[in-house]
PDB file of C-alpha atoms in Angstrom:
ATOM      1  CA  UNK G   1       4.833  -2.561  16.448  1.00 55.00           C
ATOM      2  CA  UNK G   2       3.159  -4.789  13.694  1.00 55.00           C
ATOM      3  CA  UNK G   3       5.523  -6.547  11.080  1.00 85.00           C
ATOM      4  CA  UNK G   4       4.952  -7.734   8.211  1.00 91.00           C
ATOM      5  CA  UNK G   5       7.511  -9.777   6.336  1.00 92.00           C
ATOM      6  CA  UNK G   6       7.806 -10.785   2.302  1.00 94.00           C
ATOM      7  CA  UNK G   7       9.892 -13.287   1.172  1.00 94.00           C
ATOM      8  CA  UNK G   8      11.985 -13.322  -0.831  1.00 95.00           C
ATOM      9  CA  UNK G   9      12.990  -9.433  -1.436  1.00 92.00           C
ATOM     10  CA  UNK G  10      14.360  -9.892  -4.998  1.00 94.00           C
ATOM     11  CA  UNK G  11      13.926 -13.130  -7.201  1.00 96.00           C
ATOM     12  CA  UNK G  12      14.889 -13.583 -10.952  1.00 96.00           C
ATOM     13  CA  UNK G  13      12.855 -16.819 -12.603  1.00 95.00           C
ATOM     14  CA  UNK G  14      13.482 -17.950 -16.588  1.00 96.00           C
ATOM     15  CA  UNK G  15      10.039 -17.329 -18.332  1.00 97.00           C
ATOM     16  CA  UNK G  16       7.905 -20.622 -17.738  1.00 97.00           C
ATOM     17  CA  UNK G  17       8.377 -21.210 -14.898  1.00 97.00           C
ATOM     18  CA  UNK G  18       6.644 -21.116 -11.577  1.00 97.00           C
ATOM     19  CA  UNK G  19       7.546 -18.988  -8.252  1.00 97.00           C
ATOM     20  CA  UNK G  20       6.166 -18.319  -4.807  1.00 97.00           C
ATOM     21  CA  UNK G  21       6.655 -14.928  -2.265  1.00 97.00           C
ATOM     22  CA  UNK G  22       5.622 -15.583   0.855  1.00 96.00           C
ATOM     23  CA  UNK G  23       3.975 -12.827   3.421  1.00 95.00           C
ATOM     24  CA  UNK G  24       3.980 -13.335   6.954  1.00 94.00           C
ATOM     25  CA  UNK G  25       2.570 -11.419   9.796  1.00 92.00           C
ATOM     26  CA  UNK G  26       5.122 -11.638  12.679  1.00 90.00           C
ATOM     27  CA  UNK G  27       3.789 -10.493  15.620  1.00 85.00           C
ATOM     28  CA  UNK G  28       0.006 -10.448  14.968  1.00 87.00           C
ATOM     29  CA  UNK G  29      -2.728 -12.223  13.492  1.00 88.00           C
ATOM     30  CA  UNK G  30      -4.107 -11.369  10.274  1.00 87.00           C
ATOM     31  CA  UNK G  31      -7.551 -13.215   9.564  1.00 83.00           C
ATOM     32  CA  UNK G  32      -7.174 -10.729   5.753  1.00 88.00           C
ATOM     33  CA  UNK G  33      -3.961 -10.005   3.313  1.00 92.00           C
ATOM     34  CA  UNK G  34      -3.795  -7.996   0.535  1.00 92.00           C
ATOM     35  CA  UNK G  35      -1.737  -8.368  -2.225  1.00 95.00           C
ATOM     36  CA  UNK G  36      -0.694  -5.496  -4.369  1.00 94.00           C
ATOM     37  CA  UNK G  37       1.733  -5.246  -7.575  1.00 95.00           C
ATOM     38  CA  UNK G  38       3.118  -1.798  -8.539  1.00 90.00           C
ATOM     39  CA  UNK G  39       4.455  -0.667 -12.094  1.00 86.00           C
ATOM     40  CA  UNK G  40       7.188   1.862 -11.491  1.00 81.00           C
ATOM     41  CA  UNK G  41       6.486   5.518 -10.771  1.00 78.00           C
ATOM     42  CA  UNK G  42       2.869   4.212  -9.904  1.00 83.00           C
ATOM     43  CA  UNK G  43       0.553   3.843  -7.652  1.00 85.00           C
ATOM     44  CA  UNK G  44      -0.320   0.096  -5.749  1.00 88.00           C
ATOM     45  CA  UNK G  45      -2.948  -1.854  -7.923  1.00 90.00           C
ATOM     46  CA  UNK G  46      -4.711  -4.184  -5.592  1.00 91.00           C
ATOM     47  CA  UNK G  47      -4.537  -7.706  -7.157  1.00 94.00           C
ATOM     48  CA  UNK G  48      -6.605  -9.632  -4.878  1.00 93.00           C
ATOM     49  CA  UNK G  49      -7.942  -9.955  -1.231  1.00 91.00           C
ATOM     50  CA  UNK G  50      -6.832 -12.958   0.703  1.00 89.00           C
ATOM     51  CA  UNK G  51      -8.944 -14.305   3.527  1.00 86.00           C
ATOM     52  CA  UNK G  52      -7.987 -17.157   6.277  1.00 84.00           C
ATOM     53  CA  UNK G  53      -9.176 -20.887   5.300  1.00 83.00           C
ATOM     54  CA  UNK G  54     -11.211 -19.781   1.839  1.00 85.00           C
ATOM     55  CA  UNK G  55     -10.491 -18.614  -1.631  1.00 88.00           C
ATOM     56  CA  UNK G  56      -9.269 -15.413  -2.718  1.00 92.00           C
ATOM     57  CA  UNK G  57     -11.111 -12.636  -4.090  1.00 92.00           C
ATOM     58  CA  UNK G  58      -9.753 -11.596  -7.310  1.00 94.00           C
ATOM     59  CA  UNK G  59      -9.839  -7.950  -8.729  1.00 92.00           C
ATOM     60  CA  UNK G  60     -11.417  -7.981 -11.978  1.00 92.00           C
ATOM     61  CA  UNK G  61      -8.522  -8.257 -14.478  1.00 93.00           C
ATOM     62  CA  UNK G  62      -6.191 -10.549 -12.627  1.00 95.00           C
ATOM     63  CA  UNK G  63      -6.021 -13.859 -14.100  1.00 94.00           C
ATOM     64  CA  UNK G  64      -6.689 -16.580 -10.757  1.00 93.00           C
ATOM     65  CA  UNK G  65      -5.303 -19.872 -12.372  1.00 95.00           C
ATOM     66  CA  UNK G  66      -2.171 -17.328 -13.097  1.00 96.00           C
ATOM     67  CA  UNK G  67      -1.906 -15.529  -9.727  1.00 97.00           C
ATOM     68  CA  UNK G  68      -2.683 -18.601  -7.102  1.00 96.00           C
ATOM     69  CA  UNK G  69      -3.003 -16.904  -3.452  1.00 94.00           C
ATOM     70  CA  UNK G  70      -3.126 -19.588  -0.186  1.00 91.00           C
ATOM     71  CA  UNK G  71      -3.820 -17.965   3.171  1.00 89.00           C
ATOM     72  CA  UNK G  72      -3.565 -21.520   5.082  1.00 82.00           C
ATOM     73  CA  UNK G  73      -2.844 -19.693   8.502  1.00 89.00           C
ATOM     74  CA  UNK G  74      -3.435 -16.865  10.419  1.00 89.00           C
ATOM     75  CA  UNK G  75       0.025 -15.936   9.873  1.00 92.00           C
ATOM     76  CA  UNK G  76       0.998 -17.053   6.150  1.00 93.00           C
ATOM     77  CA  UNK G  77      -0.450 -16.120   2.617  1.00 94.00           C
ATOM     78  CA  UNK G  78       1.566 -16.993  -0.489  1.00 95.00           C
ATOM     79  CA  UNK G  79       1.145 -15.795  -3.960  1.00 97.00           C
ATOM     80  CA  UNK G  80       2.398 -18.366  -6.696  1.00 97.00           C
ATOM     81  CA  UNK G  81       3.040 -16.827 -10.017  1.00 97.00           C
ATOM     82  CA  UNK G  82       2.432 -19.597 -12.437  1.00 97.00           C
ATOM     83  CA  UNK G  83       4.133 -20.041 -16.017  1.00 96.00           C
ATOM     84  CA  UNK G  84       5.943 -16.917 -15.401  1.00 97.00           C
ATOM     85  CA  UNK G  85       6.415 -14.384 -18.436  1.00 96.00           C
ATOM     86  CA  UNK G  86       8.754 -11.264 -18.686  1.00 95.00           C
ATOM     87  CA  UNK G  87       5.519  -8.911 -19.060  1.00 94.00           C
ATOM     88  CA  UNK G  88       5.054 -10.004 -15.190  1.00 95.00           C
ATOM     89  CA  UNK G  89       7.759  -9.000 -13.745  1.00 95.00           C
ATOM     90  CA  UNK G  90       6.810  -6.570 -11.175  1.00 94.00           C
ATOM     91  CA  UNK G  91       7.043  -4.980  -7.557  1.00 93.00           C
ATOM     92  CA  UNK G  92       4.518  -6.830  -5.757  1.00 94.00           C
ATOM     93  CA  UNK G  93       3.568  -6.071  -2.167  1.00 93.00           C
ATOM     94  CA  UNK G  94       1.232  -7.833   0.292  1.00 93.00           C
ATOM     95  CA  UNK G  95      -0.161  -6.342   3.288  1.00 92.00           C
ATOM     96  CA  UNK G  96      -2.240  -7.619   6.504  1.00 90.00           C
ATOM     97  CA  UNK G  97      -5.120  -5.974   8.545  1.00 83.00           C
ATOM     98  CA  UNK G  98      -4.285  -5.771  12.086  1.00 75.00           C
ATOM     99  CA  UNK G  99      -6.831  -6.416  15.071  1.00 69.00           C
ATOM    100  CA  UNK G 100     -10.056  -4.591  14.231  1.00 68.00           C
ATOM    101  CA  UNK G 101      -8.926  -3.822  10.628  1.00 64.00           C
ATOM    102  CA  UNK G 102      -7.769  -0.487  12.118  1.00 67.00           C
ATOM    103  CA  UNK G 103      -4.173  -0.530  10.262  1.00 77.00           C
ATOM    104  CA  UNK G 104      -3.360  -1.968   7.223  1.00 81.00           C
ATOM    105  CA  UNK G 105       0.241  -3.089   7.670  1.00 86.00           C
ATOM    106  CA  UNK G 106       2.867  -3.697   4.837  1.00 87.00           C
ATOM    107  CA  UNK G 107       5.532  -5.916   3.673  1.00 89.00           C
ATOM    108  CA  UNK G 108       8.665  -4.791   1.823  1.00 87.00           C
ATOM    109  CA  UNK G 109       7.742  -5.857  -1.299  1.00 90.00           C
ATOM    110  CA  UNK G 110       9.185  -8.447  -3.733  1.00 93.00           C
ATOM    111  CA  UNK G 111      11.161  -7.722  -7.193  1.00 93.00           C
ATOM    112  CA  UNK G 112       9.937 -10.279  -9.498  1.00 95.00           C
ATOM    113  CA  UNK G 113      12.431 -10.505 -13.001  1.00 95.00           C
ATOM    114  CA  UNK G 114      11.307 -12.897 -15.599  1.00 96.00           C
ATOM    115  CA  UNK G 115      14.343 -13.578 -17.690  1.00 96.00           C
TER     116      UNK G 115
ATOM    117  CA  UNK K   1     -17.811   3.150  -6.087  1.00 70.00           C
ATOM    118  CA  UNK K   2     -14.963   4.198  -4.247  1.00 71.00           C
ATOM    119  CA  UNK K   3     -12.227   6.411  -5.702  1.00 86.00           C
ATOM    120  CA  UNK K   4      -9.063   8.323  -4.165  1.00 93.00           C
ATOM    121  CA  UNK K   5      -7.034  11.479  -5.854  1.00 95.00           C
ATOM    122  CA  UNK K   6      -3.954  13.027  -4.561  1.00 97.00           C
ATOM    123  CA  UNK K   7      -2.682  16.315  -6.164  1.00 97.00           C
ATOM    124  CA  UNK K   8      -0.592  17.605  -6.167  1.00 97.00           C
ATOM    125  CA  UNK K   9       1.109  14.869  -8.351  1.00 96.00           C
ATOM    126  CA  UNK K  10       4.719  16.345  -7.586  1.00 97.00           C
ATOM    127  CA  UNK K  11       5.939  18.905  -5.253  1.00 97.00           C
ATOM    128  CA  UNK K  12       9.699  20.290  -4.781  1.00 98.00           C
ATOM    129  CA  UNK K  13      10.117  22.278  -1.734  1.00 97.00           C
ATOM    130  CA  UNK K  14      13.104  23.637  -0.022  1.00 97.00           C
ATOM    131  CA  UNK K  15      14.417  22.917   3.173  1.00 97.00           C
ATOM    132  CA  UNK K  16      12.044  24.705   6.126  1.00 97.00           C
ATOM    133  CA  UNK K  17       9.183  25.452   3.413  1.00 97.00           C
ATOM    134  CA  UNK K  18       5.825  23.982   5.209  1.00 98.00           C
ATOM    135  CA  UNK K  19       3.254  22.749   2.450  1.00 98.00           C
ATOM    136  CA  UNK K  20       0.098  20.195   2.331  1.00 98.00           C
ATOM    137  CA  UNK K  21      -0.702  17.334   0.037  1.00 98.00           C
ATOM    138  CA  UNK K  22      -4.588  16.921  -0.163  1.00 98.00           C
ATOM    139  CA  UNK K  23      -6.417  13.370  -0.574  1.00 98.00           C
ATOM    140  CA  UNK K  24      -9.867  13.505  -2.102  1.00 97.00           C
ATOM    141  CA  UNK K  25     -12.195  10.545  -1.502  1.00 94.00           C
ATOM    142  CA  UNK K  26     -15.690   9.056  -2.469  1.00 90.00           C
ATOM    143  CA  UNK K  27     -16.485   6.203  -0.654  1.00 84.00           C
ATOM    144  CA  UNK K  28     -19.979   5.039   0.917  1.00 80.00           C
ATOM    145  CA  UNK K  29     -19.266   4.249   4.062  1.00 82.00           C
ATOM    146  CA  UNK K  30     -15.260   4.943   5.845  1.00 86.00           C
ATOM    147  CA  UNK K  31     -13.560   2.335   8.159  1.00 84.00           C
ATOM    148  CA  UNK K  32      -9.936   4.366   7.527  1.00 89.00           C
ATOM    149  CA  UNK K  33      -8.244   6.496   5.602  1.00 92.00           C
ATOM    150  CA  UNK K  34      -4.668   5.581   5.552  1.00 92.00           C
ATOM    151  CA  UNK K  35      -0.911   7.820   4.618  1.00 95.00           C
ATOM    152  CA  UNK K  36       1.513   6.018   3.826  1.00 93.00           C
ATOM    153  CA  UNK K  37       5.259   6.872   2.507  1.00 95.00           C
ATOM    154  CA  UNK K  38       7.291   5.172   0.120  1.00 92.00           C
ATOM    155  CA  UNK K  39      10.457   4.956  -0.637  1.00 92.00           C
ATOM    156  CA  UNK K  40      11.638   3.810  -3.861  1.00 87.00           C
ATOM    157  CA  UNK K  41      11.912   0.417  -4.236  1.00 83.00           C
ATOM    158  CA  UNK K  42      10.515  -0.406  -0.690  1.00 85.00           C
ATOM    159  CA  UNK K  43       7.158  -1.117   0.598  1.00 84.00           C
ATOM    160  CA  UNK K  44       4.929   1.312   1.789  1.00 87.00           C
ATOM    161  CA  UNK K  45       5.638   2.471   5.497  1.00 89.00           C
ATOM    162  CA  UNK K  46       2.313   3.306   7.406  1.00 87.00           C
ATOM    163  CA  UNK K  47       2.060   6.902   8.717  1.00 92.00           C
ATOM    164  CA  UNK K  48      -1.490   7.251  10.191  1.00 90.00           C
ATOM    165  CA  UNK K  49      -5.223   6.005  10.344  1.00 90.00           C
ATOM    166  CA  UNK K  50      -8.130   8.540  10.176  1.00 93.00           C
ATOM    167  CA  UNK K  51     -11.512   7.211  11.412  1.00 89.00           C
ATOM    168  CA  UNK K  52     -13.698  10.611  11.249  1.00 91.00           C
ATOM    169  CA  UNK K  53     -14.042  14.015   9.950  1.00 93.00           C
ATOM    170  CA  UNK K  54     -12.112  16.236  12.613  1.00 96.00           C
ATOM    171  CA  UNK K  55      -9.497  13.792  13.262  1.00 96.00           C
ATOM    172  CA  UNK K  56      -6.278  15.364  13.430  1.00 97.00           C
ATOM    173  CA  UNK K  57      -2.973  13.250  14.162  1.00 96.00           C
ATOM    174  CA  UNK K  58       0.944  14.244  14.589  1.00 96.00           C
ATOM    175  CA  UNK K  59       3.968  12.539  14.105  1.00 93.00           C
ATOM    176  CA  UNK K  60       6.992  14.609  14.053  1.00 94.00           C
ATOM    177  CA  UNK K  61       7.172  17.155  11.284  1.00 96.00           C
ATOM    178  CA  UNK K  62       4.029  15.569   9.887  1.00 97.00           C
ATOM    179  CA  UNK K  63       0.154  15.894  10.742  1.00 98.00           C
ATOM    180  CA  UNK K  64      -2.767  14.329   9.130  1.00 98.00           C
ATOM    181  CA  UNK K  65      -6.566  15.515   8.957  1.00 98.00           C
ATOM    182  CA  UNK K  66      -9.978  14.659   8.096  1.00 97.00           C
ATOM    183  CA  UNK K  67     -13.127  15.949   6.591  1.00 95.00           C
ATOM    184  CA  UNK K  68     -15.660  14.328   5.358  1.00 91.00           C
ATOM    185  CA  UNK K  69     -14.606  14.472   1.536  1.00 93.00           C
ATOM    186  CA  UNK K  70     -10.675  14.934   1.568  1.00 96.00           C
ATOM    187  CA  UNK K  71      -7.816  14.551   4.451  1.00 98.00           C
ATOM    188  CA  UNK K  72      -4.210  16.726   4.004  1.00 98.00           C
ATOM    189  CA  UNK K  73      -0.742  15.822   5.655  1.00 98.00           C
ATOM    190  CA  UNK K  74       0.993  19.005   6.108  1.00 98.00           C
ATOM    191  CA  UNK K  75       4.582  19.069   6.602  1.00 98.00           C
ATOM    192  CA  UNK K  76       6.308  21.634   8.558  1.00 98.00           C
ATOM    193  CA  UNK K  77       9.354  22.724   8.313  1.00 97.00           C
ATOM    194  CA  UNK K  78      10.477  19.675   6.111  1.00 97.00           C
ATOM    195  CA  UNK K  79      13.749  18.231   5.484  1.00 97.00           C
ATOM    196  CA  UNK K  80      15.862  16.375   3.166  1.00 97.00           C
ATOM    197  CA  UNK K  81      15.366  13.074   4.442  1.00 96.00           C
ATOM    198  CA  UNK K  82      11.372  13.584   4.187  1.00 97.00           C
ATOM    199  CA  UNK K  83      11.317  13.327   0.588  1.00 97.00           C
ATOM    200  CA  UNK K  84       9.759  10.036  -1.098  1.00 97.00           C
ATOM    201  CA  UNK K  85       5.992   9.385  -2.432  1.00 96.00           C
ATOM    202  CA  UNK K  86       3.336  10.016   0.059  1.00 97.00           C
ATOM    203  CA  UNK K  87       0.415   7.378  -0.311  1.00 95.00           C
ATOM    204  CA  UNK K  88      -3.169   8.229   0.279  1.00 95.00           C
ATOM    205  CA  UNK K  89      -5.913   4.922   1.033  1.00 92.00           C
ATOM    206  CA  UNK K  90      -9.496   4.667   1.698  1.00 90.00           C
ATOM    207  CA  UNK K  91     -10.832   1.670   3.462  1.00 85.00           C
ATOM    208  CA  UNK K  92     -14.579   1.641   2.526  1.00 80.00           C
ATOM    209  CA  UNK K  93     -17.092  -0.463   3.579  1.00 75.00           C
ATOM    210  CA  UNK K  94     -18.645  -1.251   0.739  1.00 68.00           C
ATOM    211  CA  UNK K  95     -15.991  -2.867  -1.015  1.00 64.00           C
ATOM    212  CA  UNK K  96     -13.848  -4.303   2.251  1.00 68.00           C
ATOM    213  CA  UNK K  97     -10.825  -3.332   0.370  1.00 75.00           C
ATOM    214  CA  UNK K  98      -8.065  -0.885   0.501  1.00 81.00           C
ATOM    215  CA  UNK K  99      -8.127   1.423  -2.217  1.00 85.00           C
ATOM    216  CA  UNK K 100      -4.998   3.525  -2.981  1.00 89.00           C
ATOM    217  CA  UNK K 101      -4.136   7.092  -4.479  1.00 93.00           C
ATOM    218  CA  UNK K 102      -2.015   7.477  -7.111  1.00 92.00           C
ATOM    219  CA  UNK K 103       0.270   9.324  -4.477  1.00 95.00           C
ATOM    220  CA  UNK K 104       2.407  12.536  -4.442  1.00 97.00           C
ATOM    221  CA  UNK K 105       6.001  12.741  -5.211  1.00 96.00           C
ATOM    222  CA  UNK K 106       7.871  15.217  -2.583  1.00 97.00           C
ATOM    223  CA  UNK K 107      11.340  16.025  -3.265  1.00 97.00           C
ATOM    224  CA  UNK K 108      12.962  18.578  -0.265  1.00 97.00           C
ATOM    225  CA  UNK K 109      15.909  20.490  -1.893  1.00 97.00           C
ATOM    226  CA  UNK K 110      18.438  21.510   1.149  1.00 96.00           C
TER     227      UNK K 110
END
């Protein structure tokens, strides 16, 4: 079936600095991603909506110069945290429509620590 | 706009005791309504897709249906290994986004 891989699982940055998680669709084509981030013990909070070959669309709240998102291929979208700080760290989770948006496939998810 | 509940917020049920977990749901115009389970600390692992009221869909000790303002998974007979959070997500047309549930926490006691 569909797959939908994050990278990296777990990453620990020092506060200022930048890092990237990458989501990849493995065995499909996903023309939209999703990206979520989850606070423990609750529910997914959709970030922004990621769309092949244009910009993002941001949910109102998340900062776009802070939370960069590149879909450059069918395949690939990658959300850059910029200037990490410790209030971001997070659970975040993409996820990628499959053929005729009937699914909505995860990834694993990546632990984001900002020391 | 579109909005998704889940209640109950917790449920603790012992081995072999069948229950439901009900999704409510406002949304102007349906392309899905998605379950989802999640373990902690994983990603969310996709159960089933509802298109219309009526739907019904099975997988194991699990089955999913539709109306036109809520959808329930029932679990038979669950076990142990069934506990985790159960996800509930509309995909609307309005907004062309997936919008999530706050989800229900079921813990199966042997």
């Amino acid at each position: 079936g569909a797959v939908v891989s994050q990278h990296p699982s777990r990453v620990i940055c020092k506060s200022g600095t930048s890092v990237k998680i990458e989501c990849r669709s493995l065995d499909f084509q996903a023309t939209t991603m999703f990206w979520y981030r989850q606070f423990p013990k609750q529910s997914l909070m959709l970030m922004a909506t990621s769309n092949e070959g244009s910009k993002a669309t941001y949910e109102q709240g998340v900062e776009k110069d802070k939370f960069l998102i590149n879909h450059a291929s069918l395949t690939l979208s990658t959300l850059t945290v910029t200037s990490a700080h410790p209030e971001d760290s997070s659970f975040y989770i993409c996820s990628a429509e499959g053929q005729g948006g009937n699914t909505i496939y995860f990834g694993e998810g990546s632990w984001l620590t900002v020391v | 706009e579109d909005q998704v509940t889940q209640s109950p917020e917790a449920l603790r049920l012992q081995e072999g005791e069948s229950s439901s977990l009900n999704c409510s749901y406002t949304v102007s115009g349906l392309r899905g309504l998605f379950w989802y389970r999640q373990d902690p600390g994983k990603g969310p692992e996709f159960l089933f897709t509802l298109y219309s009221a009526g739907e019904e869909k099975e997988k194991e000790r699990l089955k999913a249906t539709l109306t036109k303002k809520e959808s329930f998974l029932h679990i038979t007979a669950p076990k142990p290994e069934d506990s985790a959070t159960y996800l509930c997500a509309v995909y609307g047309t309005s907004y062309d986004k997936v919008i999530f549930g706050p989800g229900t926490s079921l813990s199966v006691i042997p």
